XYZ file of N, CA, C and O in Angstrom:
648
model
N -8.314 48.381 50.283
C -7.472 47.341 50.468
C -7.785 46.359 51.492
O -8.393 46.707 52.546
N -7.742 45.150 51.341
C -8.185 44.240 52.426
C -7.488 43.706 53.699
O -5.813 43.791 53.446
N -7.911 43.778 54.578
C -7.226 43.635 55.882
C -7.250 42.130 56.281
O -8.435 41.685 57.092
N -6.807 41.401 55.819
C -6.473 39.904 55.837
C -6.396 39.416 57.373
O -7.080 38.594 57.414
N -5.583 40.153 58.154
C -5.804 39.955 59.603
C -7.082 39.833 60.334
O -7.710 39.130 60.999
N -7.864 41.109 59.903
C -9.110 41.273 60.393
C -10.138 40.278 59.903
O -10.793 39.529 61.034
N -10.148 40.060 58.951
C -11.026 39.167 58.189
C -11.080 37.591 58.831
O -11.561 36.954 59.230
N -9.562 37.405 58.712
C -9.281 35.840 59.341
C -9.704 35.731 60.931
O -10.217 34.713 61.304
N -9.365 36.763 61.536
C -9.688 36.909 63.038
C -11.044 36.749 63.226
O -11.716 35.965 64.255
N -11.833 37.588 62.231
C -13.502 37.146 62.646
C -13.952 35.952 62.439
O -14.812 35.494 63.046
N -13.228 35.179 61.389
C -13.870 33.749 60.895
C -13.352 33.102 62.176
O -13.838 32.071 62.617
N -11.993 32.952 62.292
C -11.564 32.346 63.480
C -12.193 32.241 64.705
O -12.569 31.238 65.333
N -12.417 33.677 65.329
C -13.033 33.757 66.346
C -14.514 33.394 66.505
O -14.972 32.812 67.612
N -15.160 33.184 65.510
C -16.433 32.793 65.450
C -16.487 31.165 65.167
O -17.640 30.640 65.351
N -15.385 30.523 65.115
C -15.290 29.175 64.767
C -15.826 28.555 63.836
O -16.750 27.667 63.672
N -15.885 29.608 62.585
C -16.576 29.168 61.373
C -15.681 27.970 61.009
O -14.321 27.851 60.964
N -16.230 27.104 60.291
C -15.646 26.267 59.472
C -15.441 26.539 57.954
O -16.508 26.860 57.033
N -13.892 26.761 57.788
C -13.708 27.426 56.176
C -12.313 26.641 55.916
O -11.618 26.242 56.765
N -12.196 26.660 54.474
C -10.680 26.351 54.069
C -10.448 27.411 52.966
O -11.187 27.961 52.420
N -9.102 27.989 53.416
C -8.792 29.079 52.806
C -8.007 28.399 51.122
O -7.432 27.281 51.084
N -8.713 29.038 50.148
C -8.348 28.710 48.794
C -7.959 29.943 47.847
O -7.823 31.043 48.509
N -7.698 29.683 46.688
C -7.645 30.822 45.932
C -6.200 31.301 46.068
O -5.189 30.841 46.321
N -5.801 32.913 45.980
C -4.655 33.601 45.884
C -3.911 33.685 47.286
O -2.930 33.536 47.343
N -4.754 33.575 48.220
C -4.226 33.757 49.562
C -3.668 32.176 49.912
O -2.420 32.146 50.318
N -4.294 31.265 49.643
C -3.538 29.873 49.719
C -2.396 29.588 48.779
O -1.541 29.054 49.396
N -2.508 30.414 47.474
C -1.248 30.099 47.009
C 0.011 31.009 47.505
O 1.175 30.421 47.421
N -0.370 32.112 48.273
C 0.843 32.972 48.965
C 0.958 32.150 50.142
O 2.439 31.990 50.335
N 0.429 31.121 50.764
C 0.757 30.535 52.031
C 1.702 29.415 51.206
O 2.726 29.103 52.216
N 1.624 28.932 50.222
C 2.434 27.899 49.577
C 3.670 28.561 48.741
O 4.428 27.611 48.440
N 3.771 29.733 48.849
C 4.968 30.469 48.590
C 5.035 31.234 47.207
O 5.914 31.802 46.712
N 3.631 31.381 46.839
C 3.349 32.094 45.389
C 3.875 33.774 45.671
O 3.820 34.345 46.938
N 4.500 34.293 44.898
C 4.984 35.766 44.753
C 3.724 36.675 44.244
O 3.685 37.902 44.442
N 2.744 35.922 43.820
C 1.618 37.006 43.366
C 0.757 37.472 44.373
O 0.603 36.831 45.580
N 0.353 38.719 44.107
C -0.611 39.404 45.378
C -2.019 39.095 44.949
O -2.368 38.913 43.727
N -2.976 39.022 45.881
C -4.273 38.927 45.774
C -5.059 39.991 46.664
O -4.480 40.638 47.456
N -6.229 40.217 46.243
C -6.892 41.350 46.684
C -8.064 41.051 47.694
O -8.672 41.785 48.238
N -8.218 39.716 47.842
C -9.304 39.069 48.630
C -8.816 37.851 49.331
O -7.810 37.251 49.043
N -9.928 37.613 50.194
C -9.735 36.069 50.651
C -10.780 35.142 50.127
O -12.058 35.761 50.144
N -10.468 34.181 49.665
C -11.363 33.289 49.069
C -11.327 31.867 50.016
O -10.485 31.504 50.517
N -12.578 31.682 50.552
C -12.807 30.591 51.470
C -13.889 29.662 51.185
O -15.216 30.299 50.429
N -13.824 28.350 51.158
C -14.970 27.385 51.073
C -15.357 27.357 52.340
O -14.640 26.825 53.294
N -16.686 27.465 52.738
C -17.300 27.272 54.040
C -18.204 26.176 53.932
O -19.033 25.762 52.980
N -18.331 25.410 55.169
C -19.268 24.478 55.778
C -20.698 25.124 55.276
O -21.232 26.155 55.969
N -21.735 24.434 54.801
C -23.073 24.840 54.663
C -24.172 24.333 55.612
O -25.280 24.357 55.435
N -23.524 23.829 56.922
C -24.337 23.410 57.839
C -25.164 24.594 58.664
O -24.485 25.740 58.404
N -26.232 24.433 59.241
C -26.989 25.617 59.821
C -26.183 26.309 60.781
O -26.409 27.572 60.962
N -25.710 25.606 61.698
C -24.767 26.054 62.616
C -23.606 27.036 61.951
O -23.625 28.267 62.469
N -23.026 26.660 61.104
C -22.052 27.530 60.522
C -22.449 28.615 59.512
O -21.959 29.652 59.712
N -23.502 28.540 59.175
C -24.295 29.555 58.223
C -24.488 30.747 59.157
O -24.463 31.647 59.346
N -25.179 30.288 60.498
C -25.411 31.296 61.610
C -23.949 31.676 62.088
O -24.045 33.180 62.293
N -22.935 31.097 62.264
C -21.620 31.673 62.881
C -20.923 32.677 61.746
O -20.915 33.776 62.040
N -21.233 32.373 60.422
C -20.557 33.312 59.535
C -21.760 34.428 59.402
O -21.020 35.559 59.322
N -23.113 34.368 59.306
C -23.758 35.757 59.259
C -23.418 36.684 60.588
O -23.471 37.775 60.332
N -23.547 35.925 61.737
C -23.479 36.733 62.979
C -21.984 37.353 63.162
O -21.927 38.703 63.336
N -21.088 36.772 62.763
C -19.603 37.152 62.779
C -19.210 38.306 61.982
O -18.596 39.000 62.011
N -19.778 38.128 60.549
C -19.583 39.127 59.591
C -20.299 40.386 59.439
O -20.215 41.285 59.173
N -21.783 40.099 60.217
C -22.571 41.378 60.410
C -21.933 42.608 60.580
O -22.348 43.672 59.868
N -21.137 42.842 61.500
C -20.274 43.956 61.967
C -19.559 44.729 61.131
O -19.265 45.643 60.840
N -19.242 43.735 59.864
C -18.289 44.278 58.928
C -19.082 44.879 57.686
O -18.478 44.733 56.483
N -20.618 44.889 57.718
C -21.472 45.038 56.805
C -20.982 44.679 55.140
O -21.050 45.207 54.294
N -21.170 43.076 55.109
C -20.842 42.436 53.740
C -21.988 42.991 52.925
O -23.235 43.259 53.338
N -21.530 43.225 51.586
C -22.394 43.817 50.802
C -22.092 43.037 49.275
O -20.653 42.974 49.348
N -22.773 42.666 48.315
C -22.458 42.068 47.178
C -21.246 43.207 46.623
O -21.551 44.195 46.024
N -20.083 42.600 46.096
C -19.155 43.130 45.344
C -19.693 43.386 43.975
O -19.964 42.755 43.213
N -19.505 44.901 43.405
C -19.835 45.150 42.285
C -21.481 45.551 41.970
O -21.853 46.183 41.096
N -22.202 45.346 43.217
C -23.681 45.617 42.945
C -23.839 47.250 43.256
O -23.017 47.563 44.183
N -24.945 47.757 42.583
C -24.922 49.239 42.822
C -25.213 49.430 44.305
O -26.062 48.769 45.019
N -24.987 50.668 44.512
C -25.374 51.018 46.062
C -26.985 51.199 46.082
O -27.693 51.394 45.552
N -27.399 50.674 47.384
C -28.702 50.825 47.851
C -29.541 49.457 47.308
O -30.847 49.472 47.439
N -28.642 48.708 46.700
C -29.727 47.553 46.245
C -30.128 47.077 47.691
O -29.579 46.492 48.501
N -31.683 46.243 47.391
C -31.963 45.546 48.961
C -31.260 44.205 48.960
O -31.088 43.416 48.215
N -30.290 44.260 49.991
C -29.542 43.302 50.240
C -29.606 42.896 51.996
O -29.311 43.805 52.556
N -30.126 41.808 52.337
C -30.120 41.346 53.651
C -29.079 40.314 53.900
O -29.155 39.184 53.366
N -27.912 40.809 54.825
C -26.979 39.762 55.270
C -27.598 38.864 56.436
O -27.855 39.644 57.477
N -27.689 37.520 56.137
C -28.186 36.694 57.220
C -27.705 35.251 56.762
O -27.399 34.927 55.832
N -27.962 34.453 57.782
C -27.840 32.805 57.566
C -29.205 32.638 56.623
O -28.771 31.761 55.501
N -30.124 33.289 56.525
C -31.204 32.728 55.478
C -30.681 33.279 54.168
O -30.591 32.275 53.143
N -30.000 34.314 53.909
C -29.269 34.686 52.698
C -28.434 33.523 52.306
O -28.358 33.163 51.070
N -27.680 33.217 53.118
C -26.509 32.098 52.894
C -27.248 30.993 52.426
O -26.589 30.381 51.583
N -28.065 30.690 53.060
C -28.790 29.354 52.861
C -29.472 29.429 51.640
O -28.990 28.576 50.803
N -29.874 30.685 51.031
C -30.587 30.559 49.728
C -29.630 30.673 48.250
O -29.699 30.468 47.350
N -28.299 31.118 48.903
C -27.041 31.293 47.856
C -26.166 30.356 48.134
O -26.394 29.100 48.739
N -24.975 30.267 47.297
C -23.995 29.293 47.583
C -22.862 29.998 47.531
O -21.920 30.038 48.633
N -22.267 30.924 46.190
C -21.044 31.786 46.402
C -21.173 33.123 46.487
O -22.117 33.408 45.777
N -20.602 33.759 47.365
C -21.032 35.387 47.517
C -19.615 36.149 47.738
O -18.825 35.655 48.211
N -19.642 36.845 46.461
C -18.524 37.888 46.403
C -18.692 39.060 47.196
O -19.687 39.898 46.684
N -17.958 39.158 48.208
C -18.504 40.337 49.250
C -17.319 41.309 49.019
O -16.234 41.333 49.131
N -17.925 42.800 49.215
C -17.138 43.872 50.021
C -17.480 43.763 51.579
O -18.734 43.915 51.840
N -16.458 44.210 52.334
C -16.640 44.436 53.557
C -15.957 45.624 54.597
O -15.226 46.098 53.424
N -16.234 46.124 55.072
C -15.652 47.033 55.750
C -14.098 46.772 55.956
O -13.072 47.713 56.145
N -13.841 45.463 56.131
C -12.310 44.759 56.108
C -11.914 44.526 54.836
O -10.788 44.132 54.815
N -12.489 44.569 53.763
C -12.045 44.461 52.488
C -12.607 43.014 51.726
O -13.988 43.075 52.119
N -12.287 42.837 50.894
C -13.047 41.647 49.810
C -12.989 40.162 50.532
O -11.556 39.877 50.984
N -14.072 39.543 50.527
C -14.187 38.344 51.098
C -15.282 37.426 50.046
O -16.120 38.144 49.883
N -14.488 36.574 49.644
C -15.519 35.334 48.599
C -15.738 34.214 49.674
O -14.876 33.364 50.021
N -16.863 34.112 50.028
C -17.684 32.852 50.284
C -18.052 32.117 49.442
O -19.130 32.354 48.819
N -17.400 30.808 49.371
C -17.916 29.826 48.295
C -18.173 28.693 48.815
O -17.792 27.965 49.754
N -19.461 28.233 48.630
C -20.029 26.723 49.022
C -19.454 25.859 48.254
O -19.436 24.650 48.902
N -18.844 26.059 47.292
C -17.979 24.778 46.498
C -17.233 25.629 45.428
O -17.514 26.937 44.940
N -16.118 25.143 45.010
C -15.277 25.162 43.985
C -15.033 24.335 42.806
O -15.145 23.155 43.282
N -15.060 24.798 41.685
C -14.875 23.780 40.801
C -13.531 23.004 40.747
O -12.510 23.951 41.253
N -13.573 21.893 40.405
C -12.409 20.878 40.560
C -12.167 20.511 41.975
O -11.268 19.864 42.486
N -12.744 21.108 42.970
C -12.592 20.551 44.323
C -13.763 20.386 45.386
O -13.938 19.312 45.871
N -15.008 20.725 45.166
C -16.212 20.523 45.496
C -16.420 21.469 46.535
O -16.188 22.491 46.835
N -17.145 20.874 47.802
C -17.834 21.586 48.677
C -16.556 21.297 50.031
O -15.597 20.853 49.748
N -16.872 21.975 51.073
C -16.356 21.967 52.214
C -15.970 20.647 52.819
O -14.933 20.433 52.890
N -16.839 19.577 52.714
C -16.602 18.490 53.278
C -15.735 17.475 52.288
O -14.845 16.934 52.655
N -15.800 17.759 50.954
C -15.006 17.349 49.930
C -13.665 17.729 50.094
O -12.674 16.920 49.474
N -13.206 18.884 50.123
C -12.026 19.505 50.447
C -11.306 19.283 51.685
O -9.995 18.990 51.570
N -12.161 18.686 52.615
C -11.340 18.594 54.073
C -10.050 17.672 54.045
O -9.468 17.717 54.710
N -10.099 16.568 53.236
C -9.408 15.506 53.293
C -7.597 16.129 52.684
O -6.898 15.303 52.748
N -8.086 17.072 51.954
C -6.837 17.673 51.222
C -6.653 19.258 51.620
O -6.231 20.004 50.788
N -6.511 19.084 52.771
C -6.207 20.367 53.573
C -4.750 20.055 54.439
O -4.673 19.062 54.988
N -4.410 21.401 55.046
C -3.335 21.158 56.134
C -3.748 22.462 56.906
O -4.343 23.402 56.388
N -3.337 22.170 58.266
C -3.566 23.299 59.218
C -2.305 24.182 59.273
O -1.234 23.732 59.340
N -2.581 25.550 59.055
C -1.602 26.573 59.166
C -1.830 27.545 60.132
O -2.812 27.691 60.748
N -0.830 28.249 60.464
C -1.068 29.658 61.318
C -0.752 30.468 60.488
O 0.105 30.722 59.673
N -1.793 31.418 60.338
C -1.696 32.824 59.527
C -2.121 33.882 60.539
O -3.198 33.839 61.052
N -1.495 34.778 60.449
C -1.691 36.049 61.587
C -2.066 35.786 62.814
O -2.774 36.303 63.350
N -1.318 34.595 63.262
C -1.415 34.214 64.572
C -2.715 33.002 64.935
O -2.987 32.813 66.029
N -3.457 32.875 63.951
C -4.630 31.947 64.003
C -4.312 30.803 63.111
O -3.808 30.726 62.125
N -4.853 29.741 63.794
C -4.799 28.428 63.199
C -5.952 28.140 62.340
O -6.994 28.421 62.550
N -5.739 27.903 60.891
C -6.844 27.700 60.258
C -6.545 26.451 58.913
O -5.233 26.137 59.021
N -7.419 25.991 58.329
C -7.230 25.053 57.208
C -7.086 25.927 55.834
O -7.730 26.712 55.733
N -6.205 25.338 55.234
C -5.520 25.728 53.845
C -5.643 24.423 52.974
O -5.027 23.518 53.238
N -5.838 24.867 51.791
C -5.828 23.844 50.714
C -4.850 23.230 50.509
O -3.639 24.143 50.142
N -4.232 21.984 50.260
C -3.097 21.425 50.131
C -2.347 22.011 48.498
O -3.425 22.164 47.768
N -1.295 22.014 48.185
C -0.759 22.816 47.179
C -1.069 21.818 46.079
O -1.587 22.455 45.022
N -1.138 20.657 45.986
C -1.652 19.853 44.740
C -3.028 20.113 44.439
O -3.475 20.296 43.319
N -3.914 20.110 45.500
C -5.227 20.497 45.165
C -5.681 21.897 44.696
O -6.615 22.009 44.195
N -4.645 22.780 45.285
C -4.837 24.011 45.028
C -4.707 24.125 43.413
O -5.413 24.790 42.446
N -3.351 23.481 42.886
C -3.488 23.567 41.241
C -4.438 23.064 40.710
O -4.834 23.330 39.527
N -4.978 21.753 41.386
C -6.045 21.241 40.634
C -7.324 22.105 40.496
O -7.902 22.232 39.381
N -7.684 22.794 41.463
C -8.956 23.737 41.355
C -8.568 25.027 40.649
O -9.509 25.270 39.762
N -7.162 25.475 40.394
C -6.645 26.451 39.762
C -7.126 25.952 38.224
O -7.403 26.954 37.348
N -6.466 24.836 37.837
C -6.438 24.476 36.485
C -7.962 24.496 35.932
O -8.298 24.504 35.066
N -8.756 23.777 36.908
C -10.246 23.665 36.836
C -11.104 24.831 36.553
O -11.990 24.829 35.701
N -10.609 26.121 37.151
C -11.295 27.168 37.021
C -11.075 27.647 35.657
O -11.839 28.310 35.274
N -9.931 27.545 35.144
C -9.721 27.685 33.536
C -9.370 29.143 33.360
O -9.545 29.505 32.014
N -9.290 29.853 34.052
C -9.215 31.510 33.705
C -7.709 31.855 33.449
O -6.742 31.173 34.078
N -7.569 32.778 32.542
C -6.067 32.855 32.226
C -4.999 33.321 33.316
O -3.833 32.755 33.477
N -5.595 34.032 34.230
C -4.828 34.307 35.492
C -4.675 33.070 36.392
O -3.373 32.880 36.950
N -5.527 32.143 36.106
C -5.288 30.777 37.004
C -4.045 30.034 36.289
O -3.522 29.226 37.313
N -4.324 30.019 35.192
C -3.123 29.222 34.501
C -1.890 29.900 34.622
O -0.926 29.092 34.893
N -1.592 31.004 34.961
C -0.358 31.755 35.339
C 0.228 31.341 36.475
O 1.206 31.035 36.884
N -0.719 31.519 37.519
C -0.836 30.977 38.734
C -0.094 29.468 38.931
O 0.825 28.952 39.561
N -0.956 28.779 37.987
C -0.702 27.105 38.157
C 0.841 27.149 37.610
O 1.433 26.107 38.467
N 1.384 27.798 36.745
C 2.826 27.543 36.479
C 3.432 27.759 37.463
O 4.441 27.068 37.734
N 3.416 28.847 38.344
C 4.190 29.135 39.388
C 4.009 27.997 40.477
O 4.970 27.550 41.167
N 2.847 27.581 40.742
C 2.647 26.939 41.902
C 3.116 25.395 41.625
O 3.774 24.580 42.256
N 3.219 24.909 40.223
C 3.795 23.820 39.837
C 5.188 23.483 40.023
O 5.714 22.640 40.617
N 5.857 24.929 39.710
C 7.292 24.934 40.028
C 7.309 24.973 41.449
O 8.324 23.935 42.029
N 6.903 25.256 42.620
C 6.905 25.284 43.790
C 6.649 23.856 44.269
O 7.203 23.440 45.326
N 5.632 23.338 43.807
C 5.342 21.822 44.009
C 6.403 20.696 43.775
O 6.932 19.910 44.397
N 7.141 21.049 42.613
C 8.328 20.283 42.254
C 9.518 20.666 43.054
O 10.286 19.560 43.480
N 9.704 21.558 43.444
C 10.997 22.100 44.334
C 10.148 21.255 45.987
O 11.324 21.020 46.501
N 9.301 21.408 46.330
C 8.779 20.920 47.614
C 9.025 19.326 47.359
O 9.845 18.666 48.392
N 8.587 18.421 46.271
C 8.855 17.111 46.171
C 10.468 16.951 46.012
O 10.809 15.704 46.568
N 11.104 17.620 45.620
C 12.492 17.411 45.209
C 13.467 17.521 46.824
O 14.068 16.575 47.114
N 12.994 18.236 47.662
C 13.299 18.705 48.867
C 13.013 17.405 49.798
O 13.549 16.999 50.861
N 11.834 16.918 49.449
C 11.276 15.869 50.394
C 11.953 14.521 50.112
O 12.034 13.585 51.065
N 12.568 14.506 49.103
C 13.301 12.955 48.583
C 14.521 12.898 49.784
O 15.423 13.620 50.039
């Protein structure tokens, strides 16, 4: 089971630059669906890669689904060489995404975020309309199911805003 509080604390305490996307973002916006991981789009600056590598190292990140014993070095260099990392940690599942379909990179997502408080920590979350956009672009059946629910939440929000 993923310890969302611990994973977010580690990222926030490290002053990592990231945006919450995916299932946790859907939950933030009112979705009743459960998620098993935290999906974040992270800034790819050298300083942020170092912060991510150093802060997550104590949680023993390892590629999710990879066989045990696979040579894997968790470091800023590894992050630099890759883009999207689907990880298991001692605190649970974390997906570090350099970019997402339909949304792009951290810098491209920034104008479409809102600051939220989650587990006592201030962080950025993808706005509802952009979350819907990225879920549609992902094109997986489970994302289309989530889009239907998120669309209703967006319509309710817009109705109450009038």
